[in-house]
PDB file of C-alpha atoms in Angstrom:
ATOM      1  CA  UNK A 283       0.000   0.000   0.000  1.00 50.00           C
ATOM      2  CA  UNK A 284       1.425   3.259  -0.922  1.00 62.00           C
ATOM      3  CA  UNK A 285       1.593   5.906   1.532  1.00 73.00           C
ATOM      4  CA  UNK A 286      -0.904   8.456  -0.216  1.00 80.00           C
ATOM      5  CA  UNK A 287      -3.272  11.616   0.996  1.00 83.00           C
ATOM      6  CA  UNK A 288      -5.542   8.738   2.510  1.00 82.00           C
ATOM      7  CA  UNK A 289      -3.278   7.267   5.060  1.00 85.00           C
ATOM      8  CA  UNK A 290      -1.503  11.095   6.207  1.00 89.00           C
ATOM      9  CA  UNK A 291      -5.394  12.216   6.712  1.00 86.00           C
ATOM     10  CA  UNK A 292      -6.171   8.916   8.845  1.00 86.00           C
ATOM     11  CA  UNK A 293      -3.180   9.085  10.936  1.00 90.00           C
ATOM     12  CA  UNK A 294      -4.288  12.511  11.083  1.00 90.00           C
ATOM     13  CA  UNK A 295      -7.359  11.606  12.694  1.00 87.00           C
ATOM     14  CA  UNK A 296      -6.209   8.966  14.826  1.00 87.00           C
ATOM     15  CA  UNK A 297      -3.650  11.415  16.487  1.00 91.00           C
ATOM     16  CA  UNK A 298      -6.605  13.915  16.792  1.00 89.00           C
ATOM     17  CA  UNK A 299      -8.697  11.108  18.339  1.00 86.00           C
ATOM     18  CA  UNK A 300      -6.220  10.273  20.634  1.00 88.00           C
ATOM     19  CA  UNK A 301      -5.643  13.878  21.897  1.00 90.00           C
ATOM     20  CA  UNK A 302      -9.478  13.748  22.479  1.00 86.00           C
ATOM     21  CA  UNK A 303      -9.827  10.830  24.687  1.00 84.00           C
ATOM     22  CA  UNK A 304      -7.018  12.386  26.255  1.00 87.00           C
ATOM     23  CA  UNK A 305      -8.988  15.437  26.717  1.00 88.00           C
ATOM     24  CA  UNK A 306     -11.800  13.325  27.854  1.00 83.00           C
ATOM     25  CA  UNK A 307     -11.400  11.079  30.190  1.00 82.00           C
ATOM     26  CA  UNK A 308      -7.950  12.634  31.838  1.00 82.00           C
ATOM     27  CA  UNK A 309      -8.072  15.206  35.275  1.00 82.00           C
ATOM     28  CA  UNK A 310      -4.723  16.596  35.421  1.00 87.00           C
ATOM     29  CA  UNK A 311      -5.331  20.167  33.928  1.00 89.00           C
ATOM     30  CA  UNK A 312      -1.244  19.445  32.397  1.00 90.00           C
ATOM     31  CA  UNK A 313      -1.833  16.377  30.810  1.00 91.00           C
ATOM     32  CA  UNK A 314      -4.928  17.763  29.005  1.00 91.00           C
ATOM     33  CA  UNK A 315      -3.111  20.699  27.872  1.00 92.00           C
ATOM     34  CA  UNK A 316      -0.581  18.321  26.086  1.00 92.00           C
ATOM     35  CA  UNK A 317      -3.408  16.284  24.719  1.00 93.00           C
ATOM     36  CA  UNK A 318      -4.626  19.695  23.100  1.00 93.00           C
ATOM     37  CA  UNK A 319      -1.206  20.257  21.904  1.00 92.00           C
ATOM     38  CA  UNK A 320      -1.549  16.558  20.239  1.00 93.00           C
ATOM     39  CA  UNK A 321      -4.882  17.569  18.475  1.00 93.00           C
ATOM     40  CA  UNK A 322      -2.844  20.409  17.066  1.00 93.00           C
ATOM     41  CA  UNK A 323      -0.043  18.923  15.849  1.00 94.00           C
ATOM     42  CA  UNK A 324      -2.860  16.556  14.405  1.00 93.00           C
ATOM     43  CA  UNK A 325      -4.193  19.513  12.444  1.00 94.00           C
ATOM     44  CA  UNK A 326      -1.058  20.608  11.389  1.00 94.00           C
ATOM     45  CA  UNK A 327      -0.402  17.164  10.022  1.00 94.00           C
ATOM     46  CA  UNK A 328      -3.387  16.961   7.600  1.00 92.00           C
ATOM     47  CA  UNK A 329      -2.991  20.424   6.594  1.00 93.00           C
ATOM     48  CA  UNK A 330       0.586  19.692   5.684  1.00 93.00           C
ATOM     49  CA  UNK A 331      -0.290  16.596   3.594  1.00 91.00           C
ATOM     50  CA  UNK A 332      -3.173  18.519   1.763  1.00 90.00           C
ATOM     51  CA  UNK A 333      -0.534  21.039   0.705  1.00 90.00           C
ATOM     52  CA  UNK A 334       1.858  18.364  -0.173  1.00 88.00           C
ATOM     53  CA  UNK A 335      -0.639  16.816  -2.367  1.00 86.00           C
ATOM     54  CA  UNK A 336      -2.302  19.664  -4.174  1.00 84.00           C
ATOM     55  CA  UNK A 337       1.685  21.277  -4.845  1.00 83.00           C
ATOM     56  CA  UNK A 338       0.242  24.605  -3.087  1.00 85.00           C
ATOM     57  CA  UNK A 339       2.522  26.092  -0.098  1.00 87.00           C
ATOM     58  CA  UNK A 340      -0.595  27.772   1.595  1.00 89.00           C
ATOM     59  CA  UNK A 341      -1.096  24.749   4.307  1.00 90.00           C
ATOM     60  CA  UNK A 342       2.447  25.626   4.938  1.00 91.00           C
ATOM     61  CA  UNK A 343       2.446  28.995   5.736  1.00 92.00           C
ATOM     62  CA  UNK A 344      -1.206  27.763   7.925  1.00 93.00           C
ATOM     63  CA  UNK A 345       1.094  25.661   9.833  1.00 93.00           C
ATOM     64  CA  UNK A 346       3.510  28.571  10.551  1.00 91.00           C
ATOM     65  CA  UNK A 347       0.788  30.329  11.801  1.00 93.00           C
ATOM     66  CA  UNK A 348      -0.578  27.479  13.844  1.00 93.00           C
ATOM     67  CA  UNK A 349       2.872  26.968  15.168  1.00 92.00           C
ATOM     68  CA  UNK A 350       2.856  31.041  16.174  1.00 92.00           C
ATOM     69  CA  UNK A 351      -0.445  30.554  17.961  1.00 92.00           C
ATOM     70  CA  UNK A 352       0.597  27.565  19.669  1.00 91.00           C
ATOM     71  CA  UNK A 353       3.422  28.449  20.809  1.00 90.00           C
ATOM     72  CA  UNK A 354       1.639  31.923  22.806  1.00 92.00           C
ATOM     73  CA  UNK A 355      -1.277  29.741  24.068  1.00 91.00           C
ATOM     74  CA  UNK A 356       0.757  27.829  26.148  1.00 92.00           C
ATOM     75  CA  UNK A 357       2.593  30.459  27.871  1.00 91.00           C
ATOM     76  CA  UNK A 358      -0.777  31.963  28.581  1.00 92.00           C
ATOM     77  CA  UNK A 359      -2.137  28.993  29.040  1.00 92.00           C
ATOM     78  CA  UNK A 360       0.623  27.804  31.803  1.00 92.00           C
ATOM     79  CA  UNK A 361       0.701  31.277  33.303  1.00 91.00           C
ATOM     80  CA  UNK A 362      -3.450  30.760  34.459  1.00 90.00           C
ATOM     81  CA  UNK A 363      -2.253  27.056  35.347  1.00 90.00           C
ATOM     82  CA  UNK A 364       0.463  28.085  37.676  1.00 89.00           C
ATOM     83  CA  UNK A 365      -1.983  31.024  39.076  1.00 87.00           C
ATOM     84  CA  UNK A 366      -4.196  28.861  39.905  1.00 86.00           C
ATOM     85  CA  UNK A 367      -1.812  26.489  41.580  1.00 87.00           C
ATOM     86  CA  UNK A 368      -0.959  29.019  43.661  1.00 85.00           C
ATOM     87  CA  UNK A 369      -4.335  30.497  44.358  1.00 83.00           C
ATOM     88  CA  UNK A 370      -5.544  26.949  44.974  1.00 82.00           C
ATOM     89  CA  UNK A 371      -3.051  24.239  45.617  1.00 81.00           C
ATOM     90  CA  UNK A 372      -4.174  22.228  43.163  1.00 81.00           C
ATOM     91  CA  UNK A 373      -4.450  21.293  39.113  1.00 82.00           C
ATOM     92  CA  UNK A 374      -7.025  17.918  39.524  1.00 83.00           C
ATOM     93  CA  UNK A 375     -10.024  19.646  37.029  1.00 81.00           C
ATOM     94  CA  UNK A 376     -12.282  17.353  39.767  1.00 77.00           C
ATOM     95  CA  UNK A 377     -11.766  19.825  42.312  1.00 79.00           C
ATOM     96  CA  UNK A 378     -12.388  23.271  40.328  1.00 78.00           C
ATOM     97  CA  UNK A 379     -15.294  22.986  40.235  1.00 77.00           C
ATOM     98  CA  UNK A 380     -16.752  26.215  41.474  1.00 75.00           C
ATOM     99  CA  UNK A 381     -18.446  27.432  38.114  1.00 75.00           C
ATOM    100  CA  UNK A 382     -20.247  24.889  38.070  1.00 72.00           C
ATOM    101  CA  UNK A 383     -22.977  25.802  40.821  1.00 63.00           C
TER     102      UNK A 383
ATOM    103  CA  UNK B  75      11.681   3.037   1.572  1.00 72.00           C
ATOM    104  CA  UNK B  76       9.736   6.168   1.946  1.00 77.00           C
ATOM    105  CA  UNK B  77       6.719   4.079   2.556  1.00 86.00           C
ATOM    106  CA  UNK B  78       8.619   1.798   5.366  1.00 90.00           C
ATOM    107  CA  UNK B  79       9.465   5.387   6.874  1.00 91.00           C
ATOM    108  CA  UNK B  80       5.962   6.344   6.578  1.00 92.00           C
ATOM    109  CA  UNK B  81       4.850   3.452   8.386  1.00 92.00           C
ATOM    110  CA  UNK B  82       7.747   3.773  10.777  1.00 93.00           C
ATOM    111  CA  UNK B  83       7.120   7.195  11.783  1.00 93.00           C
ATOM    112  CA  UNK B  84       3.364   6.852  12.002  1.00 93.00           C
ATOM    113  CA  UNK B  85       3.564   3.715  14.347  1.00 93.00           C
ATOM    114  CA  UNK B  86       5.773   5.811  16.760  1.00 95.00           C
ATOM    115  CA  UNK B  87       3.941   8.619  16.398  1.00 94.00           C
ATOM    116  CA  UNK B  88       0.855   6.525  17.426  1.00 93.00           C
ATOM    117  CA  UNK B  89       2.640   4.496  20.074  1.00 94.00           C
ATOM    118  CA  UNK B  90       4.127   7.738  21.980  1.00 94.00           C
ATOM    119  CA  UNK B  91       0.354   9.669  21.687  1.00 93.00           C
ATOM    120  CA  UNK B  92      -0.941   6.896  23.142  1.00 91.00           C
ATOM    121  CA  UNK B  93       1.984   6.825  25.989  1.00 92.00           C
ATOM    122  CA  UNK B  94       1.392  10.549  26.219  1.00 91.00           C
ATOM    123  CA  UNK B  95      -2.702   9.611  27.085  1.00 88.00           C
ATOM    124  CA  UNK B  96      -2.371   6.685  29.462  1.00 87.00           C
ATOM    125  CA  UNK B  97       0.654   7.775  31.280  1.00 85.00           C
ATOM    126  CA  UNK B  98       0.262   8.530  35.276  1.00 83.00           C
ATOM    127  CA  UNK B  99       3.298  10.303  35.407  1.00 86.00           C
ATOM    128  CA  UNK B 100       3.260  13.765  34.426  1.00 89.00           C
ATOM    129  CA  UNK B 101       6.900  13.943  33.401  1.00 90.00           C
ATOM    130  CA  UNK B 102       6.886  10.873  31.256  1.00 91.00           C
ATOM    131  CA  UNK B 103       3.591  12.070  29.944  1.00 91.00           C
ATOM    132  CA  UNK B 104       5.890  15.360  28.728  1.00 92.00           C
ATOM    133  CA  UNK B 105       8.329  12.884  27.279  1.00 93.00           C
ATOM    134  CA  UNK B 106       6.208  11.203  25.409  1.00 94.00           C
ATOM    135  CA  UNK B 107       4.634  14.240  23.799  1.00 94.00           C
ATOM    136  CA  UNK B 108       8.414  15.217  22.812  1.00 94.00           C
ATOM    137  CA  UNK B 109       9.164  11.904  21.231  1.00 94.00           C
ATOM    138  CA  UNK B 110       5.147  12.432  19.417  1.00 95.00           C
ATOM    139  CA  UNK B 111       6.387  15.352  18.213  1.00 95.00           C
ATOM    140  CA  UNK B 112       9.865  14.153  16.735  1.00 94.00           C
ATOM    141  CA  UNK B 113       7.724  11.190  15.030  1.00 95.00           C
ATOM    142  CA  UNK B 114       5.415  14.031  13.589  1.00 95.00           C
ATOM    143  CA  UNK B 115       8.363  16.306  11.993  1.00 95.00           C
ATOM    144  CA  UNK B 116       9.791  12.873  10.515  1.00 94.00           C
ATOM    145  CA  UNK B 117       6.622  12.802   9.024  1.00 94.00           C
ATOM    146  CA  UNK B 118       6.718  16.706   7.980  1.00 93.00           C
ATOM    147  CA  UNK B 119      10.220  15.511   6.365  1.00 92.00           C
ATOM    148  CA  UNK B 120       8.902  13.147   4.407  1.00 91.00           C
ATOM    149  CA  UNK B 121       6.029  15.273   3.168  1.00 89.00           C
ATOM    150  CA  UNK B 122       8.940  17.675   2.032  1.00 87.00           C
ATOM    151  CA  UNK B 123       8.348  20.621   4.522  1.00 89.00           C
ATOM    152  CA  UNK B 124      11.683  20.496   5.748  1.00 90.00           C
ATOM    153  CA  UNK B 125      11.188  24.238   7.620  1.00 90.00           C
ATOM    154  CA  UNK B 126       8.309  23.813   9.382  1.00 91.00           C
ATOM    155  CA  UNK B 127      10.280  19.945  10.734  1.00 93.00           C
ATOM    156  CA  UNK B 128      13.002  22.252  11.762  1.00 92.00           C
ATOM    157  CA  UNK B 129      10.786  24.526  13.062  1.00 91.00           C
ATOM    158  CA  UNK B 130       8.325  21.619  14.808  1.00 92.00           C
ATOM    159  CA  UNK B 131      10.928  20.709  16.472  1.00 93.00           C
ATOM    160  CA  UNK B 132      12.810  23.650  18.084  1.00 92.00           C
ATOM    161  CA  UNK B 133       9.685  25.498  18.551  1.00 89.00           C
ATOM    162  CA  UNK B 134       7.303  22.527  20.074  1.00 88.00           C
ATOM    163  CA  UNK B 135       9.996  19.936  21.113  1.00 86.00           C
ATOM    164  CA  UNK B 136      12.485  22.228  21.774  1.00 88.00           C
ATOM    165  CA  UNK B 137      10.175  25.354  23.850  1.00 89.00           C
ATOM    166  CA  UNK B 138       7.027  24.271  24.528  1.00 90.00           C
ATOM    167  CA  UNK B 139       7.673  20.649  25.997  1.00 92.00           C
ATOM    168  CA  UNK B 140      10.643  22.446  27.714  1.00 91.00           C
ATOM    169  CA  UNK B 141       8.327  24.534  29.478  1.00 91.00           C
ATOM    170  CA  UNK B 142       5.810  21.860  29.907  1.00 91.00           C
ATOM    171  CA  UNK B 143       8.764  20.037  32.158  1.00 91.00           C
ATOM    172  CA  UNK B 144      10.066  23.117  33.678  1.00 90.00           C
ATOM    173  CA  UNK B 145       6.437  24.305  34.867  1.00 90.00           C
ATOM    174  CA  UNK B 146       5.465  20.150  35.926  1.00 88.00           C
ATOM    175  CA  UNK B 147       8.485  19.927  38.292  1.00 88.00           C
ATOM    176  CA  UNK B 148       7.436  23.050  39.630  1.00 87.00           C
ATOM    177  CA  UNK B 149       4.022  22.354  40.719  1.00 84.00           C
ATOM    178  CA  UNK B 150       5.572  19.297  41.589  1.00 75.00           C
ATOM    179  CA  UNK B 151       2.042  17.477  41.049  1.00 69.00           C
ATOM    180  CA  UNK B 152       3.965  14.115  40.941  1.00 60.00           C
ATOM    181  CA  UNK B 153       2.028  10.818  41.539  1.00 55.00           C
ATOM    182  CA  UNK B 154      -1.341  10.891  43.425  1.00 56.00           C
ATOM    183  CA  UNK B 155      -4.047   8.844  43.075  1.00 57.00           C
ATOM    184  CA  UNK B 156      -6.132   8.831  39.879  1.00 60.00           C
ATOM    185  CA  UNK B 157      -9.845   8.817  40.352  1.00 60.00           C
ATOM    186  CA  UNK B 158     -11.700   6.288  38.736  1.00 64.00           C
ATOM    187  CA  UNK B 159     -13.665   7.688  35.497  1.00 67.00           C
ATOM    188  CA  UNK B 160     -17.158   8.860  35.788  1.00 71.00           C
ATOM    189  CA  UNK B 161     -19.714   7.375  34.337  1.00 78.00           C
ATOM    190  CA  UNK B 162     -20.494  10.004  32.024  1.00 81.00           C
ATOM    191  CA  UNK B 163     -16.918  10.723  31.402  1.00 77.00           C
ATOM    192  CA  UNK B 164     -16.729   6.841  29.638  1.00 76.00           C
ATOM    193  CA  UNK B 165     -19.865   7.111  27.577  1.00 83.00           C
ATOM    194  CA  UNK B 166     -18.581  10.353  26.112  1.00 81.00           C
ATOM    195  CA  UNK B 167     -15.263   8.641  25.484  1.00 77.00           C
ATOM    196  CA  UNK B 168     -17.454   5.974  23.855  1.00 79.00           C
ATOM    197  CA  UNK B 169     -19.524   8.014  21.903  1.00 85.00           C
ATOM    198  CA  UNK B 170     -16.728  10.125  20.632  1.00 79.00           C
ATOM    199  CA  UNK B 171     -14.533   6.702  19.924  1.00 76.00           C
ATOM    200  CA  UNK B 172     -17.548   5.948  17.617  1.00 82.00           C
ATOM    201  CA  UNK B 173     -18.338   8.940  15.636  1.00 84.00           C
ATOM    202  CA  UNK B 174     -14.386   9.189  15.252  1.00 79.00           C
ATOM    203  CA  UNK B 175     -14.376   5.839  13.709  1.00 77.00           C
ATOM    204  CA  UNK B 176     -17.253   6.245  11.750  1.00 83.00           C
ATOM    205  CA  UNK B 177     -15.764   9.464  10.242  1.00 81.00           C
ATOM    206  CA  UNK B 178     -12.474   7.151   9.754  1.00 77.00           C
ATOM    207  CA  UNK B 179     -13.903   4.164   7.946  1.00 78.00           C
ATOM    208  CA  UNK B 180     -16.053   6.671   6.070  1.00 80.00           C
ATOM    209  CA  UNK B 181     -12.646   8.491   4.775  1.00 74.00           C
ATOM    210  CA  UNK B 182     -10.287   4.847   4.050  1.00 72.00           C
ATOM    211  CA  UNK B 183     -14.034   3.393   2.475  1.00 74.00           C
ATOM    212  CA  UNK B 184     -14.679   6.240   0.032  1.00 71.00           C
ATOM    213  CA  UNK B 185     -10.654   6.478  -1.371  1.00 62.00           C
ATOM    214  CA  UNK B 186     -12.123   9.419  -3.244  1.00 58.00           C
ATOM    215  CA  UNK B 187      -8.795  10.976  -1.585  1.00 59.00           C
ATOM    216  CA  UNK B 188      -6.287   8.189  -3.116  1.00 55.00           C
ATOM    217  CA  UNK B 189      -7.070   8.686  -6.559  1.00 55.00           C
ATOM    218  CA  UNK B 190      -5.254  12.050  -6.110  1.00 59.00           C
ATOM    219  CA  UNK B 191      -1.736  11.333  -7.426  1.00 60.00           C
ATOM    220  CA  UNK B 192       1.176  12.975  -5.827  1.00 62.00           C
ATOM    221  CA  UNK B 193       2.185  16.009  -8.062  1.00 60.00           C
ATOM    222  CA  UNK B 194       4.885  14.902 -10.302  1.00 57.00           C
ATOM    223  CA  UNK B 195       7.812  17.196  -9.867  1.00 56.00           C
ATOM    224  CA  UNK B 196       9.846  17.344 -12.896  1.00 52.00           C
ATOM    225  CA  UNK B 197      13.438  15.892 -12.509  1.00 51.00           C
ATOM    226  CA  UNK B 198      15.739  18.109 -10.590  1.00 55.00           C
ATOM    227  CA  UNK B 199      13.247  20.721  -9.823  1.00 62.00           C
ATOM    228  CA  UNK B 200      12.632  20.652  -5.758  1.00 66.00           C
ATOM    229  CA  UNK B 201       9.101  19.727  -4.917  1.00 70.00           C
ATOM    230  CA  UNK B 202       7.335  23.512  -3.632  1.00 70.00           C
ATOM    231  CA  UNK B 203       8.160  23.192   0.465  1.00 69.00           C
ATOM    232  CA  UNK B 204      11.813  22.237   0.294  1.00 75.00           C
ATOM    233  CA  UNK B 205      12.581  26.222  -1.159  1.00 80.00           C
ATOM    234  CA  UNK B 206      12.362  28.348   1.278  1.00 84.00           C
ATOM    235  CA  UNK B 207      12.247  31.148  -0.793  1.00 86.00           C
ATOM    236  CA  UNK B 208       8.602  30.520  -1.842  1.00 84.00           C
ATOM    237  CA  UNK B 209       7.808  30.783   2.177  1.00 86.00           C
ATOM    238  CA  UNK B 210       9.377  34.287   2.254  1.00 88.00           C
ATOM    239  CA  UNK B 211       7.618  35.250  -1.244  1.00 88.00           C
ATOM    240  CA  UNK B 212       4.344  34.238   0.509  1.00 88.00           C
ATOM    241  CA  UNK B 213       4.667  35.395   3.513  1.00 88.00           C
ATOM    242  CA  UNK B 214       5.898  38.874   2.504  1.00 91.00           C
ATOM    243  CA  UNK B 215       2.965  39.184  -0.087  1.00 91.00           C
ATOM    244  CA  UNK B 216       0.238  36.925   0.216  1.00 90.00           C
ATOM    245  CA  UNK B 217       0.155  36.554   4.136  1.00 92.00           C
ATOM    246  CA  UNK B 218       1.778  40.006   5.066  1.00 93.00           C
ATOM    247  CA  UNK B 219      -1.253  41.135   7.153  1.00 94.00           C
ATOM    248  CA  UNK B 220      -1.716  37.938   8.716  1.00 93.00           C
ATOM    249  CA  UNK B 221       2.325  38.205  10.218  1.00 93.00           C
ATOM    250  CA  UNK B 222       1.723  41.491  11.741  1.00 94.00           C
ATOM    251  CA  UNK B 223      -1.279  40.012  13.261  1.00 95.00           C
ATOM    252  CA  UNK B 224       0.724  37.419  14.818  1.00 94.00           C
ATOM    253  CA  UNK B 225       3.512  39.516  15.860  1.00 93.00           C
ATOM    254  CA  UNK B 226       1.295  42.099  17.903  1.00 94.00           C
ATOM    255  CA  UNK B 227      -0.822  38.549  19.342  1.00 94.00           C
ATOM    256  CA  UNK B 228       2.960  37.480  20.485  1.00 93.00           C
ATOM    257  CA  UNK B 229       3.541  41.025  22.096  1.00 94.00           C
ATOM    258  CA  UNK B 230       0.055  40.510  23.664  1.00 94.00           C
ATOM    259  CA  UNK B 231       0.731  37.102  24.883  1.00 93.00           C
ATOM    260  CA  UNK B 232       3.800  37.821  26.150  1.00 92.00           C
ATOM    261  CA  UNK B 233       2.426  41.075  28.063  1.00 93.00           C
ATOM    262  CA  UNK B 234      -0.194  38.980  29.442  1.00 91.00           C
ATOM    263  CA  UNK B 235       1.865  36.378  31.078  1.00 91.00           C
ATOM    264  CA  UNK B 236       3.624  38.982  32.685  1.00 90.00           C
ATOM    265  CA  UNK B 237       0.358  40.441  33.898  1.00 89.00           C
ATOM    266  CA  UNK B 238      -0.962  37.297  35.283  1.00 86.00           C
ATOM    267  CA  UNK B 239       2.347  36.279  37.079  1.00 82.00           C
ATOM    268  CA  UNK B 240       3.000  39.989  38.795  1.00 80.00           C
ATOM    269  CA  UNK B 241      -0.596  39.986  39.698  1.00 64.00           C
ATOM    270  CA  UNK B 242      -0.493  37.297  42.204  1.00 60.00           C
ATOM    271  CA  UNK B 243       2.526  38.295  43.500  1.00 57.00           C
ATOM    272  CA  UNK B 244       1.171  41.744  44.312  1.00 59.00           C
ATOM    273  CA  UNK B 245      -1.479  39.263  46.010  1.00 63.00           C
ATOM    274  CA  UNK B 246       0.938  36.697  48.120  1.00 60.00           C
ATOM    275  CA  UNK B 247       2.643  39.907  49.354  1.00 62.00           C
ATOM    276  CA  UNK B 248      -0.933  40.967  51.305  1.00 56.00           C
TER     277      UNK B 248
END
């Protein structure tokens, strides 16, 4: 079986899958911020592979972007998480809870 | 053998995801994601974007997952006991498992995608993501607005972490 568009896009969406059941069913507030860094990179993937087989360079420059964007949401992203840590002593998602009342 | 390092370097992609999921430790959990990420740039290599491997890797593998580490050991939130998943919590796993596998089979079934031959590039001629000077034609012409945009969300970022971290400070000190 050569390795066309069809197998990039479904590894594609099994690495996005897997970021989402990581998502899902984990509590530690860190290891579901590296599952959404999975479903990125997941995104990144198919976008590459579309470029790759259409002979544009736009998904390219998308995933530069991406990359950018990335890159600033998890400083933000791990600045709140470490604020909260120290507001609360915790990062289980079980126990912040208080928006939900 | 660019089809054995497809399969490869989608297998260990898969393998460390899935080691990046399951795993109770936070640090190894980090690790994984790092090795993910190395798989995934393989696969950027062989899909000819050379840059944006380089760049996977310094900027995800090489910052992020660094400060994923540095800011884990800090909060020290090593070990502890993992709750047993909610009920809800597995049927939305299941649910989701099934719509994403529907969606899957749907996409391998069809092979509308296959027929769609890789663009021939003529001999000698690099395919279009291994020269870098089509990025910098696009991205000084095409996408200009787009990387200011970026830049001044980078300035913002960056401003805001520093507003978020001095603000509890300002707070411990009370």
């Amino acid at each position: 079986m050569n390795a066309g568009l069809n197998e990039y896009l479904i590894l594609s969406g099994l690495l996005f899958a897997l970021g989402f059941f990581g998502v899902l069913l984990r509590k530690n507030t860190l290891v579901i911020y590296m599952c959404l860094e999975l479903m990125l990179v997941a995104s990144t993937l198919a976008l590459v592979a579309f470029s790759r087989f259409n002979g544009t360079l736009d998904g390219h420059v998308f995933v530069f972007f991406i990359l950018t964007v990335a890159a600033a949401e998890v400083a933000v992203g791990l600045a709140i998480i470490v604020a909260l840590f120290r507001k609360r002593g915790t990062v289980q998602v079980d126990e912040l809870k208080e928006l939900k009342h | 053998m660019a089809n054995a390092l497809f399969y490869l370097f989608s297998f260990f992609t898969l393998i460390t995801a899935v080691g990046v999921v399951v795993n109770k430790n936070t640090v190894n959990a980090a690790l994984c994601l790092l090795l993910s990420l190395v798989g995934v740039a393989g696969l950027f290599a062989l899909l000819d974007a050379y840059l944006l491997a380089a760049l996977l890797v310094l900027v995800y593998a090489g910052a992020v997952v660094a400060l994923f580490l540095f800011i884990v050991m800090l909060l020290d939130v090593q070990g502890g006991v993992r709750a047993p998943f909610q009920r809800t919590t597995a049927v939305a796993g299941t649910v989701g498992l099934a719509v994403l596998v529907a969606g899957l089979a749907a996409l391998a079934g069809r092979s509308g995608l296959a027929s769609t031959p890789a663009p021939a590039t003529a001999a000698g001629a690099a395919p279009v993501g291994a020269v870098l000077k089509h990025y910098a034609e696009m991205l000084f012409t095409t996408y200009l607005l787009p990387v200011q945009v970026v830049g001044f969300l980078l300035l913002i970022a960056m401003q805001g972490v520093i507003v978020l971290s001095r603000k509890f400070a300002a707070e411990d000190a009370k």
